[in-house]
XYZ file of C-alpha atoms in Angstrom:
617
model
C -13.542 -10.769 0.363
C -11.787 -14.127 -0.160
C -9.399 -14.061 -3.132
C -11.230 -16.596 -5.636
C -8.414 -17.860 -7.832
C -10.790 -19.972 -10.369
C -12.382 -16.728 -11.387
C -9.508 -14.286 -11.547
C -7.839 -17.255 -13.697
C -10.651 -16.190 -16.349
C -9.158 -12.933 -16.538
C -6.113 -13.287 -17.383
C -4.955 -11.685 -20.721
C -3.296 -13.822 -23.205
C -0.402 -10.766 -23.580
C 3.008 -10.922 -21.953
C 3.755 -10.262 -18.389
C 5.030 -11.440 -14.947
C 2.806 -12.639 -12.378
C 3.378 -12.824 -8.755
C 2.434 -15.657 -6.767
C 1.386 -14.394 -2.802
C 0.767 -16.815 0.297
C -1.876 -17.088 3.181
C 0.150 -14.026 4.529
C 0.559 -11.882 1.543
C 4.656 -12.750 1.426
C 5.513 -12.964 -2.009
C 6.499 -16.731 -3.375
C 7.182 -16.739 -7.004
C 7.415 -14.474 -9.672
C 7.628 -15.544 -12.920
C 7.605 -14.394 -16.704
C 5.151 -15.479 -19.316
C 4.531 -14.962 -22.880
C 1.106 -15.136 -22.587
C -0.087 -14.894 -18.758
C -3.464 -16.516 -19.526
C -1.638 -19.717 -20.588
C 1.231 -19.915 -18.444
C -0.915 -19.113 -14.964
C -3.213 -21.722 -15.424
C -0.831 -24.379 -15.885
C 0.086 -24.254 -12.124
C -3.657 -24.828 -10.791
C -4.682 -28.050 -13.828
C -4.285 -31.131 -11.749
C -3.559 -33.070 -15.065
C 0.423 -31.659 -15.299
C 2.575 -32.935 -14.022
C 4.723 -30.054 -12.342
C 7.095 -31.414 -9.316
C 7.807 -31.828 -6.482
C 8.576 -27.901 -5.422
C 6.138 -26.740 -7.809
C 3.372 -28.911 -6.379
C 4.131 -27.925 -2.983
C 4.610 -23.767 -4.120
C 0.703 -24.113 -5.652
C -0.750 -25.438 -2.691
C 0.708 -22.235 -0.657
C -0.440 -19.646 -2.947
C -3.104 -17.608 -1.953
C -3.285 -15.061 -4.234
C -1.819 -14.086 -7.686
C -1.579 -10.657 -9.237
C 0.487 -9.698 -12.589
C 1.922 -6.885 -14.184
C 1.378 -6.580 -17.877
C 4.536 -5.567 -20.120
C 4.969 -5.516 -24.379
C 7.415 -7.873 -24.849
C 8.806 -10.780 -23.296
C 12.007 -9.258 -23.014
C 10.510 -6.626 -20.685
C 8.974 -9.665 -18.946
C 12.460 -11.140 -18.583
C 14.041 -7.745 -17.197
C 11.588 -7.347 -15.023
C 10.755 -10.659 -13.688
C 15.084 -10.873 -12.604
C 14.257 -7.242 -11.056
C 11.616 -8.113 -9.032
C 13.459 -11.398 -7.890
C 17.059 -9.392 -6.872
C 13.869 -7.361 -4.821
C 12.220 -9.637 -2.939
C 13.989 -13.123 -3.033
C 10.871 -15.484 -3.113
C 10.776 -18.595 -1.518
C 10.478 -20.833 -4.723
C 12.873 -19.021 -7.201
C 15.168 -20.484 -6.238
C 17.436 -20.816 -9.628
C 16.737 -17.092 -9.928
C 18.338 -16.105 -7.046
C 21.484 -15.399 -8.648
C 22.927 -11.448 -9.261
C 22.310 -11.958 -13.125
C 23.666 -8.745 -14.721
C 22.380 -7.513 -18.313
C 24.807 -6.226 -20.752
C 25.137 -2.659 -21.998
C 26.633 -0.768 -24.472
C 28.771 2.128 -23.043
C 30.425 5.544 -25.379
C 33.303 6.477 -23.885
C 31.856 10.368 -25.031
C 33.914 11.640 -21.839
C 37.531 10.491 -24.303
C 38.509 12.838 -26.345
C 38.864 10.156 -29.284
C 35.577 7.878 -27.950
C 35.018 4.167 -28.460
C 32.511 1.805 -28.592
C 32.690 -0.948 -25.606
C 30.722 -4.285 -23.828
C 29.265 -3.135 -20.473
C 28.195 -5.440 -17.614
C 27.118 -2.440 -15.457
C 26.352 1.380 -15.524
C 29.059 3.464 -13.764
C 28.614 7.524 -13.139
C 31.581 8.165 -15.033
C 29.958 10.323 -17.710
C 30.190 7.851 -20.474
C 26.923 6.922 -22.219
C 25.144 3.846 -21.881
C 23.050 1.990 -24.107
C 20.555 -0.845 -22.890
C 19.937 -3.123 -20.820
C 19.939 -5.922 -22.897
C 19.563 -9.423 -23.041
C 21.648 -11.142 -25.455
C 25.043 -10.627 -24.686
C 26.515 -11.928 -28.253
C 23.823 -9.520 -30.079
C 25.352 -6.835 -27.865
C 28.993 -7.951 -28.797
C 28.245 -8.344 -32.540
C 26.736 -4.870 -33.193
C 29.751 -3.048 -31.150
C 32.135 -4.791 -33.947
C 29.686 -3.846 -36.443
C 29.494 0.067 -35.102
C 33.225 -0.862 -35.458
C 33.527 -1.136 -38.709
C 30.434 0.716 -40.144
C 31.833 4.360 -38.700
C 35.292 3.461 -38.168
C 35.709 3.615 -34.803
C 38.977 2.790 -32.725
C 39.324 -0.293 -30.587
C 42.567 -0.025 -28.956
C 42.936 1.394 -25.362
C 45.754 3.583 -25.793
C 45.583 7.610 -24.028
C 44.714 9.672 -26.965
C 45.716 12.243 -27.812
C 48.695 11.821 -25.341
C 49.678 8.564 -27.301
C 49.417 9.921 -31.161
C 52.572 8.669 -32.521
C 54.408 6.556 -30.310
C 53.382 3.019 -31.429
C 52.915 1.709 -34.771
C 49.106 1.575 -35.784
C 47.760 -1.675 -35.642
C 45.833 -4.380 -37.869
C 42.634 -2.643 -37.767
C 44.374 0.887 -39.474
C 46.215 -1.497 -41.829
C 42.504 -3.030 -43.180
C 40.502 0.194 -43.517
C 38.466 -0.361 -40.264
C 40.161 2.567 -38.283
C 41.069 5.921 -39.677
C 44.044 5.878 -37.431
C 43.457 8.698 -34.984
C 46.578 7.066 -32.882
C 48.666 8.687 -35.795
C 46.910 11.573 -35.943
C 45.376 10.631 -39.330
C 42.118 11.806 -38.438
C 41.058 15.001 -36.329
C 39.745 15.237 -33.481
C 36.411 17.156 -34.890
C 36.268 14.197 -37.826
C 36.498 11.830 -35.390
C 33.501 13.344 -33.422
C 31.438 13.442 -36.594
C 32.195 9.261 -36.860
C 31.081 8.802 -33.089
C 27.511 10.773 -33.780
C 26.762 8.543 -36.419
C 27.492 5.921 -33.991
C 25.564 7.321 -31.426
C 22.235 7.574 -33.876
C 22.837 4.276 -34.750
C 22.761 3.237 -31.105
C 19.769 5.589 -30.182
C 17.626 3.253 -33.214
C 17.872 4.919 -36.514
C 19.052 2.128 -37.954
C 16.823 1.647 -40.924
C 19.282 2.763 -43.492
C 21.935 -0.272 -42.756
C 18.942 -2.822 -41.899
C 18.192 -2.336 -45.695
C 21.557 -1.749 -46.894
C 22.769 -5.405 -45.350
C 19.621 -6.704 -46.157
C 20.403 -6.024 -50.183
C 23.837 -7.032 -49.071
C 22.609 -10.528 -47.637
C 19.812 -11.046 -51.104
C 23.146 -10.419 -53.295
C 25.424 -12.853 -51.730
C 22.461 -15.176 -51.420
C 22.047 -14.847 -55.675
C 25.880 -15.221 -56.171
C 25.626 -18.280 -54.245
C 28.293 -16.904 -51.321
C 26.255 -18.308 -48.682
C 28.878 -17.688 -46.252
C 28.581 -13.689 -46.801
C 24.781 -13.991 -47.018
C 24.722 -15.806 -43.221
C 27.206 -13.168 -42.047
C 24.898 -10.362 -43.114
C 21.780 -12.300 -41.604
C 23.182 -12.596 -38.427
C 23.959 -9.186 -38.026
C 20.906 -8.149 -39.069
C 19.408 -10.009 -36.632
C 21.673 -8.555 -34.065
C 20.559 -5.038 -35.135
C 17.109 -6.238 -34.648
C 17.649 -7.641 -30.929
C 19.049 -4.162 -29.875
C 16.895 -2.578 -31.497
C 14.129 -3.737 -29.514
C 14.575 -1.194 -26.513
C 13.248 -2.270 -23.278
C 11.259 0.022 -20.812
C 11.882 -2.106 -17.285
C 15.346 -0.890 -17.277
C 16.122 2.740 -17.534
C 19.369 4.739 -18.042
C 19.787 6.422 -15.416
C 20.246 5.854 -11.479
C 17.634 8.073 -10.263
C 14.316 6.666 -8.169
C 11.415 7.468 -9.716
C 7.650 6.808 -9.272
C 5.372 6.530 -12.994
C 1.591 7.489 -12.172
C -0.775 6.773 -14.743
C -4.202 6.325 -14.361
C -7.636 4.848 -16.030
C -11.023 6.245 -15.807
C -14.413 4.969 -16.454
C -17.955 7.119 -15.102
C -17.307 7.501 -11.669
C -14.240 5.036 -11.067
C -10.966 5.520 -11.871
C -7.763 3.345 -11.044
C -4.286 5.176 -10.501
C -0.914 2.476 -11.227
C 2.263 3.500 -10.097
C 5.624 1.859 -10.796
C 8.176 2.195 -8.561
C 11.550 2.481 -9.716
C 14.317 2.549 -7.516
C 18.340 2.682 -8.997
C 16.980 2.351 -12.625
C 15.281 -0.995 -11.883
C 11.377 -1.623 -11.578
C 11.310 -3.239 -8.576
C 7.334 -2.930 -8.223
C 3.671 -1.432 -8.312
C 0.369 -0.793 -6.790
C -2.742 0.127 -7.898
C -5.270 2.427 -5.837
C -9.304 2.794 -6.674
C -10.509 6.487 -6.486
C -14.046 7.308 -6.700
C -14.496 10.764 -8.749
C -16.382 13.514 -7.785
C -18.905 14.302 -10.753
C -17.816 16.933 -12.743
C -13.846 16.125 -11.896
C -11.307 15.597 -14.923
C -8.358 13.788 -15.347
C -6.525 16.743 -14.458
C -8.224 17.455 -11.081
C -8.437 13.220 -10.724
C -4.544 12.891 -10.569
C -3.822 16.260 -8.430
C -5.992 14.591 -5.559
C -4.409 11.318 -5.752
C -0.752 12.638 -5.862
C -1.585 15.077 -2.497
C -2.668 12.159 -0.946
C -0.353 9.756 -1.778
C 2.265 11.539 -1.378
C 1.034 12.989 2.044
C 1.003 9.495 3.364
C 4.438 8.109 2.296
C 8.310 9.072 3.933
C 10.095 7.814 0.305
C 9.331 11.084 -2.062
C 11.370 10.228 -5.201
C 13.523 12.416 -7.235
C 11.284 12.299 -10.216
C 7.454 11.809 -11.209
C 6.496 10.966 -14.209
C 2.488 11.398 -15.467
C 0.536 10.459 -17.876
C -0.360 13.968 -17.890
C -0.405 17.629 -16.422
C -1.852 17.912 -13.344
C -3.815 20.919 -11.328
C -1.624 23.069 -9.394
C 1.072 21.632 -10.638
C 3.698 24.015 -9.752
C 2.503 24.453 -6.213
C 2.345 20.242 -5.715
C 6.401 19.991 -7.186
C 6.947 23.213 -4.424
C 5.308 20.781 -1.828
C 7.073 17.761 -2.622
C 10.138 19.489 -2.949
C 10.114 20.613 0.827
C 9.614 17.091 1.980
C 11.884 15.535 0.315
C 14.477 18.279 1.005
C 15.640 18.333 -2.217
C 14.068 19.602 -5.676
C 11.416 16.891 -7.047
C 10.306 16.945 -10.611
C 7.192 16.542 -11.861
C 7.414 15.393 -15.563
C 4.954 14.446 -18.755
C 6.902 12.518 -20.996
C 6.300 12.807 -24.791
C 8.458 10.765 -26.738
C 11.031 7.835 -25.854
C 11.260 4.957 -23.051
C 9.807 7.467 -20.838
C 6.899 7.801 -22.755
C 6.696 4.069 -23.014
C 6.842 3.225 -19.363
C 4.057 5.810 -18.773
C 1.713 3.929 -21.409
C 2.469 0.811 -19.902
C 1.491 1.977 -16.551
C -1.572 3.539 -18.371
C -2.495 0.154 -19.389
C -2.318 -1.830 -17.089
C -4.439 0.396 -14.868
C -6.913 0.065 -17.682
C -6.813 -3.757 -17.528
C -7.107 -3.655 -13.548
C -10.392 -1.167 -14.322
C -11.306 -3.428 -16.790
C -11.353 -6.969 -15.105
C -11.028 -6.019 -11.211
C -13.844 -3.252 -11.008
C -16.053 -4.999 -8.923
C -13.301 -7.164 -6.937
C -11.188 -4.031 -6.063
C -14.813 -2.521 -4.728
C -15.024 -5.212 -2.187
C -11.701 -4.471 -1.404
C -11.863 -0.845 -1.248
C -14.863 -1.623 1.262
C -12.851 -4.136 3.395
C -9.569 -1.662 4.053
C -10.327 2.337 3.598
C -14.601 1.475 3.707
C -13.551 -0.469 7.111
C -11.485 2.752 8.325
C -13.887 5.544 7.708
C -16.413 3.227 9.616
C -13.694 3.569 12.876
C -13.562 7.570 12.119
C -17.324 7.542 12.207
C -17.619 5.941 15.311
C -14.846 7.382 16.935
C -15.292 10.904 15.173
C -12.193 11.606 13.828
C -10.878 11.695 9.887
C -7.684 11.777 8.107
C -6.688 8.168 9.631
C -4.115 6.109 7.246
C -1.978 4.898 9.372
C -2.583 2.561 12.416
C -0.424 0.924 14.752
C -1.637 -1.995 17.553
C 0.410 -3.172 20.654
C 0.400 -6.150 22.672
C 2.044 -7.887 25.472
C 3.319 -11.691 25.245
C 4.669 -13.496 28.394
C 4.167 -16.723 30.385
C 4.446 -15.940 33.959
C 6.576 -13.110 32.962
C 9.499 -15.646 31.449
C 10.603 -13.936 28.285
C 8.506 -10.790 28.375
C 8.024 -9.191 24.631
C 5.775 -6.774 22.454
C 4.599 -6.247 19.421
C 3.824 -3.755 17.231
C 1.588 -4.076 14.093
C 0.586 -1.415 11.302
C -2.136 -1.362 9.040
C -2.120 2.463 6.357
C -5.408 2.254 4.797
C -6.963 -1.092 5.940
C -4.379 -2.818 5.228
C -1.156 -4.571 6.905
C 2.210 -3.324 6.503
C 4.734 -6.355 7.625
C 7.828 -4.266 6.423
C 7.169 -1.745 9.324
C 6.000 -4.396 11.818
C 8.348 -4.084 14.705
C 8.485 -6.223 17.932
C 10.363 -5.593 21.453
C 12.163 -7.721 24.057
C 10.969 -6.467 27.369
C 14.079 -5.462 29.122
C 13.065 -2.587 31.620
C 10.544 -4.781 33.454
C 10.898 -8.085 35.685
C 8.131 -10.609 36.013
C 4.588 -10.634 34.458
C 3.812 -6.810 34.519
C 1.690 -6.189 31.343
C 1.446 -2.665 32.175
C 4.984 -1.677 32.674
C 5.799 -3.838 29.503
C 3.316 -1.979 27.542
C 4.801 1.415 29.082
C 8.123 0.198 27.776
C 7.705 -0.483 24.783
C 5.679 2.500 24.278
C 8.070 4.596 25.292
C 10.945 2.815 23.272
C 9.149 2.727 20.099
C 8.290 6.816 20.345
C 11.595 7.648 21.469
C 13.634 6.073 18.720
C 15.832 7.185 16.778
C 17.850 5.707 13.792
C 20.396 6.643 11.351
C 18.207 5.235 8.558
C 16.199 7.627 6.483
C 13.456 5.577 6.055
C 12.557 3.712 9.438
C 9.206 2.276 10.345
C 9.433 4.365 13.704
C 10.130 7.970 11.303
C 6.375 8.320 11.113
C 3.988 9.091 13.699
C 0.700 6.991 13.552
C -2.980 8.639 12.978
C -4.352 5.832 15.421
C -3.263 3.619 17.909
C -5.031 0.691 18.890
C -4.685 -0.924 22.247
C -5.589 -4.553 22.601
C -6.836 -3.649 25.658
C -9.817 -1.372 27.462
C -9.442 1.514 29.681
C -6.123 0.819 31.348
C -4.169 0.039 28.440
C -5.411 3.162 27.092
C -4.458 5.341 30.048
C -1.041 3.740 29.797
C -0.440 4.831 26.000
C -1.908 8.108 27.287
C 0.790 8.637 29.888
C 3.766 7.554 27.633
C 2.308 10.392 24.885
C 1.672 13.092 27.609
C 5.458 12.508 28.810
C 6.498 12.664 25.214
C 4.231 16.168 24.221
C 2.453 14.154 21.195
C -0.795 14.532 20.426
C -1.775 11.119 18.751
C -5.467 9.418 19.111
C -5.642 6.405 21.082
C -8.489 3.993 21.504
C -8.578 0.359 23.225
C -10.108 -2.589 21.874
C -12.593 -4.317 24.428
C -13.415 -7.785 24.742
C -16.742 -9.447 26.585
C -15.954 -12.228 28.898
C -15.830 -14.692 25.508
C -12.704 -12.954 24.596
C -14.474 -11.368 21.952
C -14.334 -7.613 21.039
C -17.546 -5.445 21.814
C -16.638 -2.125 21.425
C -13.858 0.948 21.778
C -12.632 2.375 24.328
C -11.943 5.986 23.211
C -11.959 9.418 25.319
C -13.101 7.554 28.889
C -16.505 6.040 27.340
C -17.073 2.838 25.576
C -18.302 2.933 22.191
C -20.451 0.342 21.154
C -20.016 -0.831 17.262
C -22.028 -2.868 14.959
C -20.753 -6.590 14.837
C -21.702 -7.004 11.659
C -19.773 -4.246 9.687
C -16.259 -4.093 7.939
C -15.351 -1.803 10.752
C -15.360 -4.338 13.134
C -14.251 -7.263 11.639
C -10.791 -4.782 10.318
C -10.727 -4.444 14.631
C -10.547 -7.720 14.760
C -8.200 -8.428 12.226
C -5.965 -5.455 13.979
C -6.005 -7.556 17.230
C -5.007 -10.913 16.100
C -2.400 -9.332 14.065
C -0.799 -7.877 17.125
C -1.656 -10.969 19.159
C -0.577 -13.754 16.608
C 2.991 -11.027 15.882
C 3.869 -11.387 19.564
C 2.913 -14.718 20.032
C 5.280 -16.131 17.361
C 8.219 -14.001 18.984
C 7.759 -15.199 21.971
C 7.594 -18.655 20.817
C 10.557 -18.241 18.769
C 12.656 -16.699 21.906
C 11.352 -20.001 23.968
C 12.435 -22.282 21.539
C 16.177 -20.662 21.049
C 16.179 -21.085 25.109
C 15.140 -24.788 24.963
C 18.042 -25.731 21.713
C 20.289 -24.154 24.575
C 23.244 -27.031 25.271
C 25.028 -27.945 28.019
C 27.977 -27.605 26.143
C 27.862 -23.633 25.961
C 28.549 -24.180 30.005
C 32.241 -25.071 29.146
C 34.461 -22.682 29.470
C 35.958 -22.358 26.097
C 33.298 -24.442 24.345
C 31.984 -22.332 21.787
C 29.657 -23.095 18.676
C 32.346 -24.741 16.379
C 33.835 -26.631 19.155
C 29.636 -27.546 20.395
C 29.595 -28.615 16.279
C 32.857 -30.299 16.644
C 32.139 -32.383 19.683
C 28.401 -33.589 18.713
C 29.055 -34.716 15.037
C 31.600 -36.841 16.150
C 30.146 -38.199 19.196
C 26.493 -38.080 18.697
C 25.366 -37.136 21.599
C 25.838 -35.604 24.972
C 26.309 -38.517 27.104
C 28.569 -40.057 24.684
C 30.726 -36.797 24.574
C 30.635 -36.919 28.462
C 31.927 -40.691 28.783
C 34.284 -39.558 26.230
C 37.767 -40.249 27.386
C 40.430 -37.103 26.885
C 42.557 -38.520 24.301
C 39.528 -39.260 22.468
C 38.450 -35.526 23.228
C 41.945 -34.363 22.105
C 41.329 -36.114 18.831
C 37.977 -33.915 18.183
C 38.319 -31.643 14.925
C 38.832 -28.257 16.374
C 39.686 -29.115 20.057
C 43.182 -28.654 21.685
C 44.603 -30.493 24.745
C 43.452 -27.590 26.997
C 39.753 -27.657 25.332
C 39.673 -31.353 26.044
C 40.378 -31.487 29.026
C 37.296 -28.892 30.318
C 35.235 -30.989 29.017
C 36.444 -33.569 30.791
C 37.017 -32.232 33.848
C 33.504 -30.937 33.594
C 31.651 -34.254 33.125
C 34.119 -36.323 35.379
C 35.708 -33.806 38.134
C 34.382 -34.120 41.330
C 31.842 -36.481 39.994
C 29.382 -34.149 38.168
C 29.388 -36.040 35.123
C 25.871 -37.505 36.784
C 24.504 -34.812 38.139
C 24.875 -32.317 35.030
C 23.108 -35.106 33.056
């Protein structure tokens, strides 16, 4: 079902968010932030604003639009640079920079702590406070934790250093207890840093009011200048205080699962967060069994998630307990290889993240019920359709083949994958043919076959680590027998059927377990077939295309001997063109930017030696 951007633009909640802009192909374009999502979204599609140039020319690409609602705008902001250092959209272009928050680091691993400005977490056992945006908020509340808890600024080696330098200013005005002299124990000290700490963690009520009476009193007794300094750090207090979710603390990738329920449909979100960062989400439509629970809801949707994904995170965090809870964590543990944690948050960012997860599921519920039916129909609806006629079950992921060549010049394949319905470009993978000579579509197909089953890479996460549930042939029976042969050699047991066409070029039916299947032309079965096939066909085309065009750029300047790409550069932006660099004399070849006398003179020699000059033209 066509994406129908007048009407989702009437859904759009007037709350803060980011939205992400998608083209004809799904890539992502833009992402941007918004205060309120209803407002800012619609500005792009209103023909009466005037937006630019790039902006003009970004609106008439997008296809789609989906957002991702958050509580404040700084959580838009933190999230909107995440999701840009992530996926580097075409039209962000003056986002594209490695923007780093500040944060707020306790040196708790010092035996005599302090308080310092952060530009990035380190695992070196200090604690962090943040992200956050304002870097002068961040720098006015460290000198105010400063000076409210007296805590040392200097970087000398305590308690190696007590005594061997004079104490400075700071000891000399009362800021500092002066642990550098050994004024103040170690143990006192400690006491200062955990009011710090508190502070820091957001029980900072207490001084809000106390500098707020400080800042009325000045303001009575006319000191102006006081009563600004106090209102300023107040609102310093304020901007830290306002603790973001997008962000967390610590390093660890994590996955949030929270879902929304409503009769019989229910919509699971999950946030993926990988080094700390959000970098992203999806949403997935379940239909409940009546009688099923929240409890029984999320257990199914985790087992099946889970079963179809390589990248098991470290930590889960749910909205809430789950069945078989205990037994799932064992599970996910074992493949993962390493303990996984399944977690309910209670209190805290944690907590937060989870609601926000929570709620935008609801809104998705909510406003894309009926929309996310069609869809539901069009990608897992369209794949149970292929089980049924094919009798099998289980099927999320499928991959398609096909063979590109003209007259067997530049021989490649592709491979496509679809996991529930839909495509999945970041595992799309596509082969130069280098086994086979001439146009041989079987032996190509038998190549790469055999290639893509019997790779192996040092990544842990590589499109070719999991085996497909289906493959799809573009092809009828002989296609199929070649798959078939490449699997037998390999022992693997994996379902193949081949797509046939009529004499139009259009598909009729399988080709699955030596009969031909006939299918009903009509149904969301075929046309996801059909989509399958010109996915594979249209992926191989365009590398073929691409390979034909970097063989056509090819110049007759990479013949030289000792011509290479900067000397090619060299000798065309001064000279133009290739028959001016070949009536080129040699001390005007000598004088080329990057050419010696020896360079120079194989050109020369090349165009003018025994008269080829002519002929190579």
């Amino acid at each position: 079902m066509a994406f129908d951007i007048q009407e989702e633009l009437k859904k759009l909640p007037a709350c803060p968010g980011v939205y992400i802009m998608h083209d004809a192909r799904d890539a992502i374009i833009y992402v941007g932030k918004a205060i309120s999502l209803k407002n800012r979204v619609r500005q792009y599609f209103q023909t009466s604003r005037n937006k630019g140039a790039k902006i003009e020319r970004m609106v008439t690409q997008i296809a789609r639009f989906e957002y991702i609602v958050t509580d404040s705008e700084l959580e838009a902001l933190v999230l909107e640079c995440n999701l840009i250092k992530e996926h580097r959209p075409k039209y962000n272009t003056m986002l594209k920079d490695d923007k780093s928050y500040p944060f707020i680091k306790v040196t708790v691993n010092e035996a005599f702590p302090r308080v310092l400005f952060a530009r990035r977490m380190r695992k070196d056992k200090a604690k962090y406070f943040g992200p956050y945006t304002s870097a002068g908020a961040v720098k006015d509340v460290i000198e105010l934790v400063q000076k409210l808890y007296h805590i040392r600024t200097c970087n000398r080696s305590l308690p190696r250093d007590i005594g061997k330098e004079r104490p400075c200013l700071y000891y000399h005005i009362h800021q500092c207890h002066g642990p550098c002299q050994g004024k103040v124990s170690q143990e006192e000290y400690h006491q200062q840093i955990q009011g710090a700490l508190q502070f820091l963690n957001g029980n900072s009520d207490g001084i809000l009011k106390e500098l707020e009476e400080k800042m009325q009193q000045a303001s009575e007794e006319l000191r102006f200048e006081d009563a600004m300094e106090y209102r300023d750090l107040c609102v310093s207090i304020r901007k830290v205080k306002e603790r973001q979710k997008i962000t967390s603390y610590g390093e660890e990738d994590k996955d949030v699962v929270a879902m929304a329920m409503e009769e019989q449909d229910a919509v699971v979100q999950v946030f993926f967060i990988r080094e700390g960062r959000l970098i992203g989400r999806d949403h997935f439509y379940l239909k409940v069994v009546p009688g099923d629970g929240r409890e029984q809801v999320l257990s199914s949707f985790l087992k099946q998630f889970y079963a179809g994904t390589p990248f098991i995170p470290r930590e889960i965090m749910l909205q809430s307990a789950i069945e078989d809870e205990q037994i799932i964590q064992e599970w996910l543990s074992k493949r993962r290889g390493q303990k996984v944690y399944l977690r309910v948050p209670k209190k805290g960012t944690k907590e937060k993240l989870v609601e926000l997860a929570a709620e935008n599921a609801r809104m998705v519920l909510a406003k894309d019920k009926e929309r996310i039916k069609r869809e539901e129909g069009r990608t897992i609806g369209a794949v149970k359709e292929i089980e049924n006629w094919i009798g099998l079950s289980g099927v999320q992921r499928i991959e398609a083949y096909d063979i590109s060549n003209i007259s067997g010049f530049e021989s490649v394949g592709s491979m496509v994958v679809y996991e529930k319905g839909k495509p999945k470009r970041s595992d799309y993978r596509k082969f130069k043919i280098k086994w086979v000579q001439g146009p041989n579509d079987y032996a190509s197909m038998e190549e790469v076959l055999t290639r893509r089953f019997t790779h192996e890479s040092d990544k842990e996460f590589d499109s070719f680590s999991v085996l497909p549930d289906l493959i799809m042939m573009d092809g009828g029976k002989g296609q199929v027998n070649v798959a078939l042969k490449v699997l037998k050699t390999l022992d693997l047991q994996i379902p193949v059927c081949g797509m046939v066409k009529d004499d139009h070029h259009r598909t009729r039916g399988l080709y699955y377990e030596n009969q031909e299947i006939p299918i009903d032309t009509s149904s969301e079965g075929f046309r996801l077939i059909t989509r399958i096939q010109d996915e594979a066909h249209r992926f191989a085309i365009e590398y073929h295309r691409s390979l034909r065009s970097k063989e056509q750029v090819h110049s007759l300047l990479d013949d030289i001997p000792g011509i290479g790409p900067a000397r090619r550069k060299a000798l065309l932006r001064k000279f133009k063109s290739l028959e001016a660099v070949a009536a080129a004399s040699l001390e005007e070849l000598t004088q080329t930017e990057s050419m010696n006398e020896r360079s120079a003179r194989q050109v020369y020699e090349f165009f003018h030696g025994e008269q080829q000059g002519k002929d190579n033209l």
